[in-house]
Tab-separated table of C-alpha atoms in Angstrom:
chain	number	residue	atom	x	y	z
A	1	MET	CA	-129.625	-70.217	153.131
A	2	ALA	CA	-127.885	-73.270	153.191
A	3	VAL	CA	-128.880	-77.339	152.048
A	4	GLN	CA	-126.166	-79.848	153.257
A	5	ALA	CA	-125.511	-83.176	151.406
A	6	ALA	CA	-124.022	-86.110	153.914
A	7	ASP	CA	-123.640	-89.479	153.290
A	8	ASN	CA	-123.108	-92.411	156.037
A	9	ASP	CA	-120.268	-91.440	157.228
A	10	GLY	CA	-121.165	-87.653	157.975
A	11	THR	CA	-119.158	-85.805	155.848
A	12	ASN	CA	-121.046	-82.325	155.218
A	13	VAL	CA	-121.464	-80.242	151.723
A	14	GLU	CA	-123.167	-77.425	152.899
A	15	VAL	CA	-124.667	-76.322	149.314
A	16	ASP	CA	-125.615	-72.497	149.107
A	17	VAL	CA	-129.300	-72.114	147.544
A	18	HIS	CA	-132.332	-71.261	148.115
A	19	LEU	CA	-134.923	-73.135	148.981
A	20	ASN	CA	-137.235	-74.623	151.814
A	21	ASP	CA	-135.702	-75.735	154.795
A	22	SER	CA	-137.055	-79.076	154.517
A	23	LEU	CA	-133.135	-80.494	154.035
A	24	MET	CA	-132.246	-79.028	157.516
A	25	ASN	CA	-135.276	-80.559	159.427
A	26	PRO	CA	-135.798	-84.245	158.831
A	27	GLY	CA	-139.528	-84.029	160.521
A	28	LEU	CA	-140.362	-81.647	156.924
A	29	ILE	CA	-141.561	-82.792	153.809
A	30	SER	CA	-138.925	-83.596	151.065
A	31	PRO	CA	-138.203	-81.086	148.776
A	32	ASP	CA	-139.688	-81.532	145.526
A	33	LYS	CA	-137.002	-83.744	142.788
A	34	GLU	CA	-136.945	-80.854	140.627
A	35	ASP	CA	-135.889	-78.301	143.997
A	36	LEU	CA	-132.966	-81.569	143.845
A	37	SER	CA	-132.582	-81.271	140.353
A	38	ARG	CA	-132.150	-77.390	140.947
A	39	LEU	CA	-129.550	-78.262	143.919
A	40	LEU	CA	-127.097	-80.042	141.959
A	41	THR	CA	-126.888	-78.450	138.404
A	42	VAL	CA	-123.193	-78.362	136.507
A	43	PRO	CA	-121.511	-75.707	136.883
A	44	PHE	CA	-122.010	-76.627	140.620
A	45	SER	CA	-120.583	-74.603	143.376
A	46	GLY	CA	-120.812	-75.852	146.871
A	47	ARG	CA	-119.479	-74.881	150.574
A	48	ILE	CA	-117.768	-77.778	152.640
A	49	ARG	CA	-118.588	-76.866	156.284
A	50	GLY	CA	-115.151	-76.964	158.330
A	51	GLY	CA	-113.366	-77.064	155.413
A	52	MET	CA	-110.866	-80.035	155.024
A	53	ARG	CA	-109.523	-82.357	157.399
A	54	PRO	CA	-107.529	-85.703	157.828
A	55	GLY	CA	-110.487	-88.468	158.091
A	56	LYS	CA	-113.221	-86.283	155.848
A	57	LYS	CA	-114.096	-87.081	152.148
A	58	ILE	CA	-115.657	-85.914	149.218
A	59	ILE	CA	-117.511	-87.480	147.309
A	60	VAL	CA	-118.915	-86.843	144.396
A	61	MET	CA	-121.558	-89.929	142.054
A	62	GLY	CA	-123.127	-88.412	138.978
A	63	ILE	CA	-123.667	-89.911	135.261
A	64	VAL	CA	-121.628	-88.913	132.396
A	65	ASP	CA	-122.828	-87.704	129.727
A	66	LEU	CA	-123.417	-89.345	125.762
A	67	GLU	CA	-120.306	-87.587	124.352
A	68	PRO	CA	-118.555	-85.668	126.885
A	69	ASP	CA	-115.664	-83.671	125.827
A	70	SER	CA	-113.780	-83.016	129.836
A	71	ILE	CA	-114.979	-83.424	133.693
A	72	ASP	CA	-113.246	-80.636	136.680
A	73	VAL	CA	-113.510	-81.402	140.227
A	74	SER	CA	-111.766	-79.451	142.066
A	75	LEU	CA	-111.118	-78.523	145.677
A	76	THR	CA	-110.781	-74.366	146.302
A	77	CYS	CA	-109.754	-72.498	148.910
A	78	GLY	CA	-111.101	-68.534	150.188
A	79	ARG	CA	-115.113	-68.733	148.904
A	80	ASP	CA	-116.160	-65.713	151.273
A	81	SER	CA	-113.416	-63.819	149.565
A	82	GLU	CA	-114.602	-64.429	146.037
A	83	LYS	CA	-116.350	-61.664	145.469
A	84	GLU	CA	-113.926	-59.251	146.849
A	85	GLU	CA	-111.122	-60.747	144.681
A	86	GLN	CA	-113.752	-60.037	141.556
A	87	GLN	CA	-114.453	-56.808	141.937
A	88	GLN	CA	-110.258	-55.769	143.313
A	89	GLN	CA	-109.052	-57.598	140.540
A	90	GLN	CA	-106.749	-59.504	143.768
A	91	PRO	CA	-105.136	-63.134	141.971
A	92	PRO	CA	-107.286	-66.053	141.967
A	93	HIS	CA	-107.755	-68.206	145.096
A	94	ASP	CA	-105.364	-70.873	145.344
A	95	VAL	CA	-106.858	-74.453	144.061
A	96	ALA	CA	-105.715	-77.025	146.444
A	97	LEU	CA	-106.795	-79.790	144.248
A	98	LYS	CA	-108.098	-80.067	140.785
A	99	LEU	CA	-108.967	-83.290	139.534
A	100	THR	CA	-109.521	-82.976	135.327
A	101	VAL	CA	-111.045	-85.820	133.383
A	102	ARG	CA	-109.877	-85.849	129.433
A	103	PHE	CA	-111.805	-87.947	127.023
A	104	THR	CA	-110.715	-87.347	124.077
A	105	ASP	CA	-106.936	-88.643	125.629
A	106	ARG	CA	-108.624	-90.994	127.695
A	107	GLN	CA	-106.854	-89.045	130.896
A	108	PHE	CA	-106.709	-88.199	133.987
A	109	LEU	CA	-105.167	-85.521	135.120
A	110	ARG	CA	-104.495	-83.845	139.032
A	111	SER	CA	-102.903	-80.823	139.748
A	112	ALA	CA	-103.306	-77.396	141.989
A	113	ARG	CA	-103.222	-73.483	142.033
A	114	VAL	CA	-100.878	-71.707	144.909
A	115	SER	CA	-100.281	-68.242	144.900
A	116	GLY	CA	-101.494	-67.367	141.547
A	117	LYS	CA	-99.562	-70.567	140.120
A	118	TRP	CA	-100.212	-73.878	138.646
A	119	THR	CA	-98.092	-76.826	139.971
A	120	VAL	CA	-97.822	-79.334	136.647
A	121	GLU	CA	-100.341	-81.774	135.971
A	122	GLU	CA	-99.584	-84.951	137.315
A	123	ALA	CA	-100.938	-87.945	135.387
A	124	SER	CA	-99.030	-91.930	136.111
A	125	THR	CA	-102.301	-93.480	135.891
A	126	SER	CA	-103.305	-95.863	132.893
A	127	TYR	CA	-106.667	-96.724	134.465
A	128	PHE	CA	-109.215	-94.820	132.988
A	129	PRO	CA	-112.584	-94.997	134.505
A	130	PHE	CA	-115.410	-92.764	132.867
A	131	ILE	CA	-117.694	-94.249	130.011
A	132	PRO	CA	-119.629	-91.923	128.558
A	133	ASN	CA	-123.853	-92.699	129.412
A	134	GLN	CA	-122.283	-94.246	132.793
A	135	PRO	CA	-122.528	-93.105	136.316
A	136	PHE	CA	-119.256	-92.888	138.251
A	137	ARG	CA	-118.450	-92.015	141.997
A	138	VAL	CA	-115.297	-90.700	143.129
A	139	GLU	CA	-114.457	-90.543	146.917
A	140	ILE	CA	-111.699	-87.765	147.109
A	141	HIS	CA	-109.890	-88.778	150.910
A	142	CYS	CA	-108.256	-86.302	153.302
A	143	GLU	CA	-105.147	-88.028	154.826
A	144	HIS	CA	-102.646	-85.571	156.746
A	145	GLN	CA	-99.926	-85.313	154.021
A	146	ARG	CA	-102.207	-86.109	150.824
A	147	PHE	CA	-105.616	-86.741	149.430
A	148	ARG	CA	-106.197	-90.070	148.285
A	149	ILE	CA	-108.733	-90.165	145.300
A	150	PHE	CA	-110.762	-93.264	144.671
A	151	VAL	CA	-112.941	-93.993	141.194
A	152	ASP	CA	-116.190	-96.636	141.803
A	153	GLY	CA	-113.926	-98.237	144.666
A	154	HIS	CA	-110.939	-98.072	143.123
A	155	GLN	CA	-107.643	-96.496	144.647
A	156	LEU	CA	-106.038	-94.367	141.680
A	157	PHE	CA	-103.161	-92.448	143.173
A	158	ASP	CA	-103.015	-89.923	145.771
A	159	PHE	CA	-101.531	-86.363	145.813
A	160	TYR	CA	-99.655	-84.687	148.201
A	161	HIS	CA	-101.138	-81.290	149.702
A	162	LYS	CA	-99.812	-78.389	147.882
A	163	VAL	CA	-101.892	-76.457	150.208
A	164	LYS	CA	-101.239	-76.550	153.430
A	165	SER	CA	-103.324	-74.699	155.372
A	166	LEU	CA	-106.222	-77.620	155.127
A	167	SER	CA	-109.292	-76.115	156.804
A	168	SER	CA	-108.737	-72.902	154.110
A	169	ILE	CA	-110.060	-75.865	151.255
A	170	ASP	CA	-113.963	-74.650	152.257
A	171	THR	CA	-114.925	-74.811	148.172
A	172	VAL	CA	-115.915	-78.076	146.005
A	173	ARG	CA	-116.563	-76.945	141.969
A	174	ILE	CA	-117.615	-78.863	139.789
A	175	GLN	CA	-117.925	-78.579	135.803
A	176	GLY	CA	-117.985	-80.403	132.842
A	177	ASP	CA	-119.643	-83.236	131.103
A	178	LEU	CA	-121.398	-84.774	133.749
A	179	HIS	CA	-125.025	-84.535	135.444
A	180	ILE	CA	-124.373	-84.521	139.531
A	181	THR	CA	-126.932	-87.617	141.234
A	182	LYS	CA	-125.735	-86.990	144.780
A	183	LEU	CA	-122.933	-85.098	146.993
A	184	GLY	CA	-121.805	-85.886	150.211
């Protein structure tokens, strides 16, 4: 079964979990807070309905842990073939965008993996918006040529597409030292 988290812009991130249908049907009673907390546990993996396309955005809201080491947010391809790859020892799926927050050296890095090879990590911003034990909001806006990344309303950088088939970008993965409070 799938559950959707949506923001005001209508962007849907579909999450594969087993909950009642109350999130899918607004006429039903909402699930308990305990159900929602299980839904947004880290590490997290959820399907992006219809893949990425220009005009679509992914929003991740959360709270940084008290003593964080790192946070990773990735947009990946090939969710449906992931189990087959593991069974057949196929090359890992492409990663259209990997955002890595490193707290020890206060860096916000980005990279991609295409055909099994990682690109060089880009790190050109001096502004580091992540604070231990504080909330944050990351927005990834998809445009024709690039992703635009915003944190707490500030545009930090652009990341030009390495994976050219935007519709194949079908999964958002989140891991690291954070608590997810909302996805959209």
